[in-house]
Coordinates of C-alpha atoms in Angstrom, one line a residue:
Chain O
M133 CA 0.0 12.4 -54.4
V134 CA -3.6 12.0 -53.7
P135 CA -5.5 15.2 -53.1
L136 CA -6.4 15.7 -49.5
E137 CA -9.4 17.9 -49.6
P138 CA -12.1 15.4 -50.6
F139 CA -11.0 13.1 -47.8
L140 CA -11.0 15.8 -45.2
V141 CA -14.5 16.9 -46.3
S142 CA -15.8 13.3 -46.0
V143 CA -14.1 13.0 -42.6
G144 CA -16.0 16.1 -41.5
L145 CA -19.3 14.8 -42.9
M146 CA -18.9 11.4 -41.3
F147 CA -18.1 13.1 -38.0
V148 CA -21.2 15.2 -38.2
I149 CA -23.3 12.1 -39.1
G150 CA -21.9 10.2 -36.2
L151 CA -22.6 13.0 -33.7
Y152 CA -26.1 13.4 -35.2
S153 CA -27.0 9.8 -34.7
L154 CA -25.6 9.9 -31.2
M155 CA -27.8 12.8 -30.3
V156 CA -31.0 12.1 -32.2
K157 CA -31.5 8.3 -32.5
R158 CA -33.5 6.5 -29.9
D159 CA -32.4 2.9 -30.7
M160 CA -29.4 1.9 -28.6
V161 CA -27.9 -0.2 -31.4
R162 CA -28.1 2.8 -33.7
I163 CA -26.3 4.9 -31.1
L164 CA -23.5 2.3 -31.1
I165 CA -23.4 2.5 -34.9
G166 CA -23.1 6.3 -34.5
V167 CA -20.0 5.7 -32.3
E168 CA -18.6 3.3 -34.9
I169 CA -19.1 6.0 -37.6
L170 CA -17.2 8.5 -35.4
F171 CA -14.3 6.0 -35.0
N172 CA -14.3 5.3 -38.7
S173 CA -14.1 9.0 -39.7
A174 CA -11.1 9.4 -37.4
N175 CA -9.5 6.3 -38.9
L176 CA -10.2 7.6 -42.4
C177 CA -8.5 10.9 -41.4
F178 CA -5.4 8.9 -40.4
I179 CA -5.3 7.0 -43.7
A180 CA -5.9 10.2 -45.8
L181 CA -3.0 12.0 -44.0
S182 CA -0.7 9.0 -44.5
T183 CA -0.8 9.5 -48.3
Q184 CA 0.7 13.0 -48.0
V185 CA 4.3 11.9 -47.6
P186 CA 6.0 12.5 -50.9
G187 CA 6.9 9.4 -52.8
F188 CA 5.3 6.7 -50.7
V189 CA 2.4 5.9 -48.4
D190 CA 3.4 5.9 -44.7
P191 CA 2.9 2.4 -43.2
Y192 CA 3.0 3.8 -39.7
A193 CA -0.5 5.2 -39.9
H194 CA -1.8 2.0 -41.4
S195 CA -0.4 -0.1 -38.6
I196 CA -2.0 2.3 -36.1
V197 CA -5.3 2.2 -37.8
M198 CA -5.3 -1.6 -37.8
M199 CA -4.9 -1.6 -34.0
A200 CA -7.5 1.2 -33.6
I201 CA -10.0 -0.8 -35.6
V202 CA -9.5 -3.8 -33.2
L203 CA -10.0 -1.5 -30.2
D204 CA -13.1 0.0 -31.7
G205 CA -14.5 -3.4 -32.3
T206 CA -14.0 -4.5 -28.6
V207 CA -15.7 -1.3 -27.4
I208 CA -18.7 -1.9 -29.6
A209 CA -18.8 -5.5 -28.5
V210 CA -19.0 -4.5 -24.8
G211 CA -21.6 -2.0 -25.7
L212 CA -23.8 -4.6 -27.5
A213 CA -23.4 -6.9 -24.4
M214 CA -24.8 -4.0 -22.3
V215 CA -27.7 -3.5 -24.8
M216 CA -28.6 -7.2 -24.3
N217 CA -28.7 -6.7 -20.5
V218 CA -30.8 -3.5 -21.0
Y219 CA -33.2 -5.5 -23.0
K220 CA -33.5 -8.1 -20.2
H221 CA -34.4 -5.4 -17.7
Y222 CA -36.6 -3.0 -19.7
K223 CA -37.9 -5.2 -22.5
T224 CA -37.0 -2.4 -24.9
I225 CA -33.8 -0.8 -26.3
D226 CA -35.4 2.6 -26.6
I227 CA -32.9 5.0 -24.9
R228 CA -35.6 7.4 -23.8
K229 CA -37.1 4.7 -21.5
L230 CA -33.8 4.6 -19.6
R231 CA -34.2 7.8 -17.6
R232 CA -34.3 6.6 -14.0
L233 CA -30.9 8.0 -13.4
K234 CA -30.7 11.7 -13.6
W235 CA -29.3 14.7 -11.8
Chain M
M261 CA 22.0 10.1 -18.4
V262 CA 19.5 8.0 -20.4
D263 CA 19.0 4.2 -20.5
I264 CA 17.5 2.8 -23.7
I265 CA 16.3 -0.9 -23.4
S266 CA 15.6 -2.1 -26.9
Q267 CA 16.5 -5.8 -27.2
G268 CA 13.5 -8.1 -27.9
I269 CA 10.0 -7.6 -26.5
N270 CA 10.1 -5.5 -23.4
L271 CA 7.6 -4.1 -21.0
P272 CA 8.2 -2.1 -17.8
L273 CA 8.3 -4.5 -14.9
P274 CA 5.1 -3.3 -13.0
L275 CA 3.1 -3.4 -16.2
L276 CA 4.4 -6.9 -16.9
M277 CA 3.4 -8.0 -13.4
L278 CA -0.1 -6.7 -13.8
L279 CA -0.7 -8.0 -17.3
L280 CA 0.7 -11.5 -16.4
G281 CA -1.2 -11.4 -13.1
G282 CA -4.4 -10.5 -15.0
L283 CA -4.0 -13.4 -17.4
T284 CA -3.1 -15.9 -14.8
S285 CA -5.9 -14.8 -12.4
L286 CA -8.4 -16.4 -14.8
M287 CA -6.6 -19.7 -14.4
V288 CA -6.2 -19.3 -10.7
G289 CA -9.9 -18.5 -10.4
L290 CA -10.8 -21.7 -12.4
L291 CA -8.5 -23.7 -10.2
S292 CA -9.9 -22.3 -7.0
E293 CA -13.4 -23.3 -8.2
R294 CA -12.3 -26.8 -9.3
I295 CA -10.3 -27.8 -6.2
G296 CA -12.5 -25.8 -3.8
V297 CA -9.8 -23.8 -2.1
A298 CA -11.5 -20.7 -0.9
K299 CA -10.0 -17.2 -1.3
L300 CA -7.3 -18.4 -3.7
R301 CA -8.0 -15.7 -6.3
E302 CA -8.2 -13.0 -3.6
V303 CA -4.8 -14.1 -2.3
W304 CA -3.5 -14.1 -5.9
M305 CA -4.8 -10.5 -6.4
I306 CA -3.0 -9.4 -3.2
I307 CA 0.2 -11.0 -4.4
V308 CA 0.0 -9.4 -7.8
S309 CA -0.6 -5.9 -6.4
A310 CA 2.1 -6.3 -3.8
A311 CA 4.5 -7.5 -6.5
T312 CA 3.6 -4.4 -8.6
L313 CA 4.4 -2.1 -5.6
T314 CA 7.7 -3.8 -5.1
S315 CA 8.6 -3.7 -8.8
I316 CA 7.8 0.1 -8.9
Y317 CA 10.3 0.5 -6.1
Y318 CA 13.0 -1.2 -8.1
L319 CA 12.0 0.6 -11.3
N320 CA 12.3 3.9 -9.3
Q321 CA 15.9 3.1 -8.4
S322 CA 16.9 2.6 -12.0
V323 CA 14.9 5.7 -13.1
Q324 CA 16.6 7.8 -10.4
K325 CA 20.0 6.5 -11.7
A326 CA 19.2 7.1 -15.4
G327 CA 17.0 10.2 -15.4
V328 CA 14.7 8.9 -18.1
L329 CA 14.3 5.3 -19.0
V330 CA 13.2 4.5 -22.5
I331 CA 11.9 1.0 -23.2
S332 CA 10.9 0.2 -26.8
I333 CA 8.3 -2.5 -27.0
W334 CA 9.1 -4.4 -30.2
G335 CA 12.8 -3.9 -30.4
Q336 CA 12.4 -1.0 -32.8
L337 CA 14.1 2.2 -31.7
P338 CA 11.8 5.1 -31.0
P339 CA 10.5 7.4 -32.6
L340 CA 9.6 4.7 -35.1
G341 CA 8.2 2.0 -32.9
G342 CA 6.0 2.3 -29.8
C343 CA 7.8 2.9 -26.6
F344 CA 7.6 3.5 -22.9
E345 CA 9.3 6.6 -21.6
I346 CA 9.5 6.5 -17.8
D347 CA 10.5 9.5 -15.7
T348 CA 9.9 10.4 -12.1
L349 CA 6.4 11.6 -12.9
S350 CA 5.5 8.2 -14.3
I351 CA 6.9 6.6 -11.1
F352 CA 4.9 9.0 -8.9
M353 CA 1.6 8.2 -10.8
S354 CA 2.1 4.5 -11.0
G355 CA 3.0 4.5 -7.3
S356 CA -0.3 6.2 -6.5
I357 CA -2.1 3.6 -8.6
A358 CA -0.4 0.7 -7.0
V359 CA -0.9 1.9 -3.4
L360 CA -4.6 2.5 -3.9
G361 CA -5.0 -0.7 -5.9
F362 CA -3.3 -2.7 -3.1
L363 CA -5.6 -1.2 -0.4
V364 CA -8.7 -1.7 -2.6
A365 CA -7.8 -5.3 -3.3
L366 CA -7.5 -5.9 0.5
Y367 CA -10.8 -4.2 1.1
S368 CA -12.7 -6.1 -1.6
I369 CA -11.8 -9.4 -0.1
S370 CA -14.5 -9.0 2.5
Y371 CA -16.7 -6.5 0.6
M372 CA -17.3 -8.8 -2.4
E373 CA -17.5 -12.0 -0.4
K374 CA -21.2 -12.6 -1.2
E375 CA -21.1 -11.8 -4.9
S376 CA -20.7 -14.3 -7.6
R377 CA -18.4 -14.0 -10.7
L378 CA -15.4 -13.0 -8.5
T379 CA -12.9 -14.4 -11.0
E380 CA -14.0 -11.9 -13.6
F381 CA -14.1 -9.1 -11.0
Y382 CA -10.4 -9.6 -9.9
T383 CA -9.3 -10.1 -13.5
L384 CA -10.9 -6.9 -14.7
M385 CA -9.6 -5.0 -11.7
T386 CA -6.0 -6.1 -12.5
F387 CA -6.4 -5.2 -16.1
M388 CA -7.8 -1.8 -15.1
M389 CA -4.7 -1.2 -13.0
A390 CA -2.6 -2.4 -15.9
G391 CA -4.3 0.0 -18.2
M392 CA -3.6 2.9 -15.9
T393 CA 0.0 1.9 -15.3
G394 CA 0.5 1.7 -19.1
V395 CA -1.1 5.2 -19.6
V396 CA 1.3 6.8 -17.1
M397 CA 4.3 5.1 -18.6
A398 CA 3.5 5.5 -22.3
G399 CA 6.1 7.3 -24.4
D400 CA 4.0 7.8 -27.5
M401 CA 0.4 8.7 -28.2
F402 CA -0.6 5.4 -29.6
T403 CA 0.8 3.3 -26.7
L404 CA -1.1 5.7 -24.4
F405 CA -4.3 5.1 -26.5
V406 CA -4.0 1.3 -26.4
F407 CA -3.7 1.3 -22.6
W408 CA -6.3 4.0 -22.3
E409 CA -8.8 1.7 -24.0
L410 CA -7.7 -1.2 -21.8
M411 CA -8.5 0.9 -18.8
G412 CA -11.7 2.1 -20.3
L413 CA -13.0 -1.4 -21.3
S414 CA -12.3 -2.9 -18.0
S415 CA -14.0 0.0 -16.2
Y416 CA -17.1 -0.2 -18.4
V417 CA -17.6 -3.8 -17.5
L418 CA -16.8 -3.1 -13.8
V419 CA -19.4 -0.3 -13.6
A420 CA -22.0 -2.6 -15.0
F421 CA -20.8 -5.5 -12.8
L422 CA -23.9 -6.0 -10.7
K423 CA -26.0 -6.6 -13.7
S424 CA -29.0 -8.0 -11.9
K425 CA -30.0 -4.4 -11.0
W426 CA -31.1 -1.8 -13.5
G427 CA -28.9 1.1 -12.2
P428 CA -25.5 -0.3 -13.1
I429 CA -26.5 -1.3 -16.6
E430 CA -28.0 2.1 -17.3
A431 CA -25.0 3.9 -15.9
G432 CA -22.6 1.6 -17.7
F433 CA -24.1 2.2 -21.1
K434 CA -24.0 5.9 -20.5
Y435 CA -20.4 5.7 -19.5
L436 CA -19.5 3.5 -22.5
V437 CA -21.2 5.7 -25.1
M438 CA -19.6 8.9 -23.7
S439 CA -16.2 7.4 -23.3
A440 CA -16.2 5.7 -26.7
T441 CA -17.1 9.1 -28.3
A442 CA -14.2 10.6 -26.4
G443 CA -12.0 7.8 -27.8
A444 CA -13.0 8.8 -31.3
F445 CA -12.0 12.4 -30.6
L446 CA -8.7 11.0 -29.3
I447 CA -8.0 9.2 -32.5
L448 CA -8.9 12.3 -34.4
S449 CA -6.5 14.3 -32.3
M450 CA -3.8 11.7 -33.0
A451 CA -4.6 12.0 -36.7
I452 CA -4.1 15.8 -36.5
I453 CA -0.8 15.4 -34.7
Y454 CA 0.3 12.8 -37.2
G455 CA -0.7 15.1 -40.1
M456 CA 1.3 18.0 -38.5
T457 CA 4.4 16.1 -37.4
G458 CA 4.4 12.7 -39.1
T459 CA 5.0 10.9 -35.8
L460 CA 3.2 10.2 -32.6
N461 CA 6.2 10.0 -30.2
F462 CA 5.9 12.4 -27.3
A463 CA 9.4 13.6 -27.6
A464 CA 9.1 14.2 -31.3
I465 CA 5.8 16.0 -30.9
A466 CA 7.3 18.3 -28.2
D467 CA 10.2 18.9 -30.5
N468 CA 8.1 19.8 -33.5
L469 CA 5.0 21.4 -32.1
R470 CA 5.9 23.4 -29.0
G471 CA 5.9 27.1 -29.7
A472 CA 4.3 26.7 -33.1
A473 CA 2.2 29.6 -34.2
V474 CA -1.5 29.4 -33.5
S475 CA -3.3 28.2 -36.5
P476 CA -6.8 26.6 -37.0
W477 CA -5.2 23.1 -36.9
I478 CA -3.6 23.9 -33.5
I479 CA -7.0 25.1 -32.2
A480 CA -8.6 21.9 -33.6
L481 CA -5.9 19.8 -31.9
F482 CA -6.3 21.5 -28.6
S483 CA -10.1 21.1 -28.6
T484 CA -10.0 17.4 -29.6
L485 CA -7.4 16.7 -27.0
V486 CA -9.5 18.4 -24.3
V487 CA -12.6 16.6 -25.3
G488 CA -10.8 13.3 -25.7
F489 CA -9.2 13.3 -22.3
G490 CA -11.8 15.5 -20.6
V491 CA -14.6 13.0 -20.7
K492 CA -12.6 10.4 -18.7
S493 CA -11.4 13.1 -16.3
A494 CA -14.9 14.6 -15.9
I495 CA -14.3 18.2 -16.8
V496 CA -17.7 19.9 -16.5
P497 CA -19.5 20.1 -19.7
L498 CA -18.4 16.4 -20.3
H499 CA -19.0 15.1 -16.7
T500 CA -22.6 13.8 -17.0
W501 CA -21.6 10.1 -16.9
L502 CA -19.7 10.3 -13.7
P503 CA -22.4 10.9 -11.1
D504 CA -24.2 7.9 -12.5
A505 CA -21.3 5.6 -13.1
H506 CA -19.3 6.0 -9.9
P507 CA -22.2 5.4 -7.4
E508 CA -23.6 2.5 -9.3
A509 CA -20.3 0.5 -9.4
P510 CA -19.4 -1.8 -6.5
S511 CA -17.8 0.3 -3.7
P512 CA -14.2 -0.9 -4.2
I513 CA -14.5 0.0 -7.9
S514 CA -16.0 3.4 -7.0
A515 CA -13.0 4.0 -4.9
L516 CA -10.6 3.1 -7.8
L517 CA -12.6 5.0 -10.4
S518 CA -13.0 8.2 -8.3
G519 CA -9.6 7.8 -6.7
I520 CA -7.3 7.2 -9.6
V521 CA -9.0 6.6 -13.0
I522 CA -10.2 10.2 -13.5
E523 CA -6.8 11.4 -12.3
T524 CA -5.1 9.2 -14.9
G525 CA -7.2 11.1 -17.4
L526 CA -5.9 14.3 -15.8
Y527 CA -2.4 13.1 -16.0
A528 CA -2.7 12.3 -19.7
L529 CA -4.2 15.7 -20.3
A530 CA -1.4 17.5 -18.3
R531 CA 1.3 15.5 -20.0
V532 CA 0.1 15.8 -23.6
L533 CA -1.0 19.5 -23.3
F534 CA 2.3 20.4 -21.7
L535 CA 4.3 18.5 -24.3
T536 CA 2.3 19.9 -27.2
F537 CA 1.7 23.5 -26.3
D538 CA 3.3 26.3 -24.3
P539 CA 1.6 26.8 -21.0
G540 CA 0.7 30.4 -22.1
M541 CA -1.6 29.0 -24.7
F542 CA -3.8 26.7 -22.7
K543 CA -3.7 28.8 -19.5
L544 CA -6.9 30.7 -19.9
P545 CA -9.2 28.0 -21.4
I546 CA -8.2 25.5 -18.7
A547 CA -8.7 28.2 -16.0
F548 CA -12.2 28.8 -17.3
L549 CA -12.9 25.1 -17.3
A550 CA -11.6 24.8 -13.8
V551 CA -13.9 27.5 -12.5
L552 CA -16.9 25.9 -14.3
T553 CA -16.0 22.5 -13.0
M554 CA -15.6 23.5 -9.4
T555 CA -18.6 25.7 -9.2
L556 CA -21.1 23.5 -10.9
A557 CA -20.0 20.3 -9.1
N558 CA -20.1 22.0 -5.7
V559 CA -23.6 23.4 -6.3
M560 CA -24.9 20.1 -7.6
A561 CA -23.4 18.2 -4.6
L562 CA -25.4 20.4 -2.3
L563 CA -28.6 19.0 -3.8
Q564 CA -27.8 15.3 -3.5
T565 CA -29.6 12.9 -1.1
D566 CA -27.5 9.8 -2.0
I567 CA -24.2 9.5 -0.1
K568 CA -22.2 7.9 -3.0
R569 CA -23.6 10.3 -5.5
L570 CA -22.6 13.3 -3.3
L571 CA -19.1 11.9 -3.1
A572 CA -19.1 11.5 -6.9
Y573 CA -20.0 15.2 -7.4
S574 CA -17.3 16.0 -4.9
S575 CA -14.8 14.1 -7.1
I576 CA -15.8 16.4 -10.0
A577 CA -15.2 19.4 -7.8
Q578 CA -11.7 18.1 -6.9
V579 CA -10.9 17.7 -10.6
G580 CA -11.7 21.4 -10.8
Y581 CA -9.2 22.1 -8.1
M582 CA -6.6 20.0 -9.9
L583 CA -7.2 21.9 -13.1
I584 CA -6.0 25.0 -11.3
G585 CA -2.6 23.5 -11.1
L586 CA -2.6 22.7 -14.8
A587 CA -3.8 26.2 -15.6
A588 CA -0.9 27.7 -13.6
G589 CA 1.5 25.8 -15.8
T590 CA 4.6 26.3 -13.6
T591 CA 6.7 23.7 -11.9
Y592 CA 5.0 24.7 -8.6
G593 CA 1.5 24.3 -10.1
F594 CA 2.3 20.9 -11.5
M595 CA 3.8 19.9 -8.1
A596 CA 0.5 20.9 -6.5
L597 CA -1.5 19.0 -9.1
F598 CA 0.4 15.8 -8.6
L599 CA 0.4 16.2 -4.8
H600 CA -3.4 16.6 -4.9
I601 CA -3.7 13.6 -7.2
F602 CA -2.1 11.3 -4.6
N603 CA -3.9 13.0 -1.7
H604 CA -7.2 12.8 -3.4
S605 CA -6.7 9.2 -4.2
M606 CA -6.3 8.5 -0.5
M607 CA -9.1 10.8 0.7
K608 CA -11.7 10.0 -2.0
G609 CA -10.7 6.3 -2.1
M610 CA -11.2 6.1 1.6
A611 CA -14.5 8.1 1.6
F612 CA -15.9 5.7 -0.9
L613 CA -14.6 2.6 1.0
A614 CA -16.0 3.9 4.3
S615 CA -19.4 4.8 2.7
G616 CA -19.2 1.4 1.0
S617 CA -18.9 -0.3 4.4
I618 CA -21.9 1.7 5.6
V619 CA -23.9 0.7 2.5
H620 CA -22.8 -2.9 2.9
E621 CA -24.1 -3.0 6.5
T622 CA -27.3 -1.0 6.2
G623 CA -28.2 -1.6 2.6
T624 CA -29.2 2.1 2.0
R625 CA -27.5 5.0 0.4
D626 CA -30.0 7.6 1.4
I627 CA -28.3 10.2 3.6
S628 CA -31.3 11.1 5.8
S629 CA -32.0 7.5 6.7
L630 CA -28.4 7.0 7.8
R631 CA -28.8 9.4 10.7
G632 CA -27.1 8.2 13.8
I633 CA -24.9 5.7 12.0
G634 CA -21.9 6.9 14.1
K635 CA -23.3 5.2 17.2
M636 CA -23.5 1.8 15.4
M637 CA -20.3 1.9 13.4
P638 CA -17.9 4.2 15.3
V639 CA -14.7 3.2 13.6
T640 CA -16.0 3.4 10.0
S641 CA -17.7 6.7 10.9
L642 CA -14.4 8.0 12.4
S643 CA -12.5 7.2 9.2
L644 CA -15.2 8.7 7.0
F645 CA -15.2 11.8 9.2
I646 CA -11.4 12.2 8.7
A647 CA -11.8 11.7 4.9
L648 CA -14.5 14.4 4.7
L649 CA -12.4 16.8 6.8
G650 CA -9.5 16.2 4.3
L651 CA -11.7 16.7 1.3
G652 CA -13.0 19.9 2.7
G653 CA -9.4 21.0 3.3
V654 CA -9.2 21.3 7.1
P655 CA -5.7 22.0 8.4
G656 CA -4.1 18.8 9.8
T657 CA -5.1 16.7 6.9
N658 CA -3.3 16.2 3.6
G659 CA -6.2 17.8 1.7
F660 CA -5.3 21.1 3.3
I661 CA -1.6 20.9 2.2
S662 CA -2.3 20.2 -1.4
K663 CA -5.1 22.7 -1.7
Y664 CA -2.9 25.3 -0.1
H665 CA -0.2 24.6 -2.7
L666 CA -2.8 24.6 -5.6
F667 CA -4.3 28.0 -4.6
S668 CA -0.9 29.6 -4.0
A669 CA 0.3 28.3 -7.4
A670 CA -2.7 30.1 -9.0
F671 CA -1.7 33.3 -7.2
G672 CA 1.9 32.9 -8.1
S673 CA 1.3 32.6 -11.8
G674 CA -0.9 35.7 -12.2
L675 CA -4.2 34.0 -12.0
G676 CA -5.3 35.5 -8.7
W677 CA -9.0 35.4 -9.5
L678 CA -8.7 31.7 -10.1
G679 CA -7.2 31.2 -6.6
I680 CA -10.0 33.2 -5.1
M681 CA -12.6 31.2 -6.8
G682 CA -10.9 28.0 -5.6
V683 CA -10.9 29.2 -1.9
L684 CA -14.6 30.2 -2.2
N685 CA -15.5 26.9 -3.7
S686 CA -13.5 25.1 -1.0
A687 CA -15.5 26.9 1.6
L688 CA -18.8 26.1 -0.2
S689 CA -17.9 22.4 -0.4
M690 CA -17.6 22.3 3.4
A691 CA -21.4 22.8 3.5
Y692 CA -22.2 19.4 2.1
Y693 CA -19.4 17.6 4.0
I694 CA -20.8 19.1 7.2
R695 CA -24.2 17.7 6.3
I696 CA -22.8 14.2 6.2
M697 CA -20.9 14.8 9.4
Q698 CA -24.2 15.9 11.1
V699 CA -25.8 12.7 9.9
L700 CA -22.9 10.6 11.3
L701 CA -23.1 12.3 14.7
G702 CA -26.8 12.6 15.0
S703 CA -29.0 10.5 17.3
P704 CA -30.4 7.4 15.7
K705 CA -34.1 6.8 15.0
E706 CA -36.0 4.1 16.9
G707 CA -35.3 0.6 15.6
F708 CA -32.3 1.5 13.4
K709 CA -29.8 -1.2 13.8
A710 CA -26.4 -1.8 12.0
N711 CA -23.3 -3.8 12.9
E712 CA -19.8 -2.6 12.6
A713 CA -18.1 -3.6 9.4
P714 CA -15.8 -6.7 9.2
I715 CA -12.3 -6.3 10.7
L716 CA -10.5 -6.3 7.3
M717 CA -12.5 -3.4 5.9
L718 CA -11.9 -1.5 9.2
T719 CA -8.2 -2.1 9.0
V720 CA -8.0 -0.7 5.4
T721 CA -10.1 2.4 6.2
M722 CA -8.2 3.1 9.4
A723 CA -4.8 2.6 7.6
M724 CA -5.9 5.2 5.0
A725 CA -7.1 7.5 7.7
A726 CA -3.7 7.3 9.3
I727 CA -2.0 8.1 6.0
I728 CA -4.3 11.1 5.6
V729 CA -3.4 12.5 9.1
I730 CA 0.3 11.7 8.9
L731 CA 0.7 13.3 5.5
G732 CA -1.2 16.3 6.8
I733 CA 1.2 16.8 9.7
W734 CA 4.4 15.7 8.0
P735 CA 4.0 16.3 4.3
A736 CA 7.7 17.0 3.5
P737 CA 8.7 13.6 1.9
L738 CA 5.7 13.5 -0.4
I739 CA 6.2 17.2 -1.4
N740 CA 9.8 16.4 -2.3
F741 CA 8.8 13.5 -4.4
A742 CA 6.0 15.5 -6.1
T743 CA 8.5 18.3 -6.7
S744 CA 11.0 16.0 -8.4
A745 CA 8.1 14.5 -10.4
S746 CA 7.0 17.9 -11.7
Q747 CA 10.6 19.0 -12.3
S748 CA 11.0 15.9 -14.5
L749 CA 8.0 17.1 -16.5
V750 CA 8.7 20.9 -16.7
E751 CA 12.4 21.4 -16.3
G752 CA 13.4 18.0 -17.6
L753 CA 11.6 18.6 -20.9
S754 CA 14.9 18.8 -22.8
T755 CA 16.1 15.5 -21.2
Y756 CA 12.8 13.9 -22.1
I757 CA 13.1 15.0 -25.7
G758 CA 16.8 14.2 -25.8
A759 CA 16.2 10.7 -24.5
V760 CA 14.5 9.7 -27.7
L761 CA 15.9 12.1 -30.3
G762 CA 19.4 12.1 -29.0

């Protein structure tokens, strides 16, 4: 059985890195990459937990992570399409220039 | 008592209708452009949503006969494969979705007339309804997540649909980033559930986790679940995308988003929290969130000058009221929650549709420049007036009935202070509804001209106004239906578990 702790620690670290890049980065593409890091840390958590069944690695978690990766990819694709539209309107992808909507 | 359908690839009939309808509507749209038949895709959308309503009726009959209907998707028996588990609650929610979807489809025929890319619009709308129907029928966490993302993806694109303006794009990006982050939290919560129980099936989760001792993992699971579902259902610290995204979407989509999408999030929250924890555990945190949501949203709504933005904040406040029912955690509380979900879908859907007609005719969303619109558009204004009365909870409308049940559920389960906060907030909310009513009834400025909305839009809004008033005067059938829905959630828990685990 694979030890669980190193995986859980890296899941936590990746989650913090993802949230950090969501909060701090100004570039919209980097924000989307932050979202992708968040997704990947959650997927890694699944895979790490699937090794904890005695005797074998649970294929159920792997099938779920496969589907989840596809769904993450589509979300990021829609996000990148929106970034292109933002660039058409504002001629920049700096998120701090997008502050006409507030309150 | 239980039917299990497990031969071959199966989908519940309404979901099949919507998914097939969405796929074919692309071809129908192409066909209608090639051969030049106008309105073909609109008619197709109406047919699909009417067929969905009909099939929900037939599904309801078989569910009433069987108690709980389990449909396994790939022919594998649950809890191993993905499955749909349909009880009366799923029927209630999918019925609300289909009714509002049908009315909005009718409305958007004449609202979206002048826009381009209509094929994409109707396809995405069908897929959004399919996603919601899948969420309310899902029998395991992963099926729920797949349809959750289907609903999410279509709604991101629909919010940013009018991409020639800057507002929708900006709101859409905000919505996408926040919801995608919530999706990551949801996968994390699924991983935690999987780590604790080894399965994602709702019945198996409820069998294993309910009544478990509070440990750090249980707390982590609870918070990831609340964040994951809370962003879509706009619970207050996570609501900031909603007042941008809902007003910037096209009005029919605002009606669908405010009317039923955030409630689907609330349904998922209620179902998963109730199946995973005892109500005693999530009572106080949810009550706290309810007070925060109601109060902040009502205060912010007072400050708005944009009519659709005001209605969006009022949606957040209504989510706060609905959380009272979840916090009560009794059959009665859940009954009030689901009753308010249907009533709110009618009232807020209609308020957005009527204000959409006003925006469509006058081209402005600023409240003060709409003064005297009631003289120009009497029928639309009358229906908006009824919707606002309902949202404020005036007796004689269905909003009063469901709010009454929500607050008395709070008193009944020992959360008296929560009920009092609800009543006070409801009174406060009347302040901004009266502000709109004043504008509707005021005398117009010189040279302010607007025509009455087209007849189809009027028909839809008046039909919804009639539903609001009728359900306000004669609520018994709907209350009975909502009661049996909440009974199937609370008292039918052992049936729900037994249907899968045997």
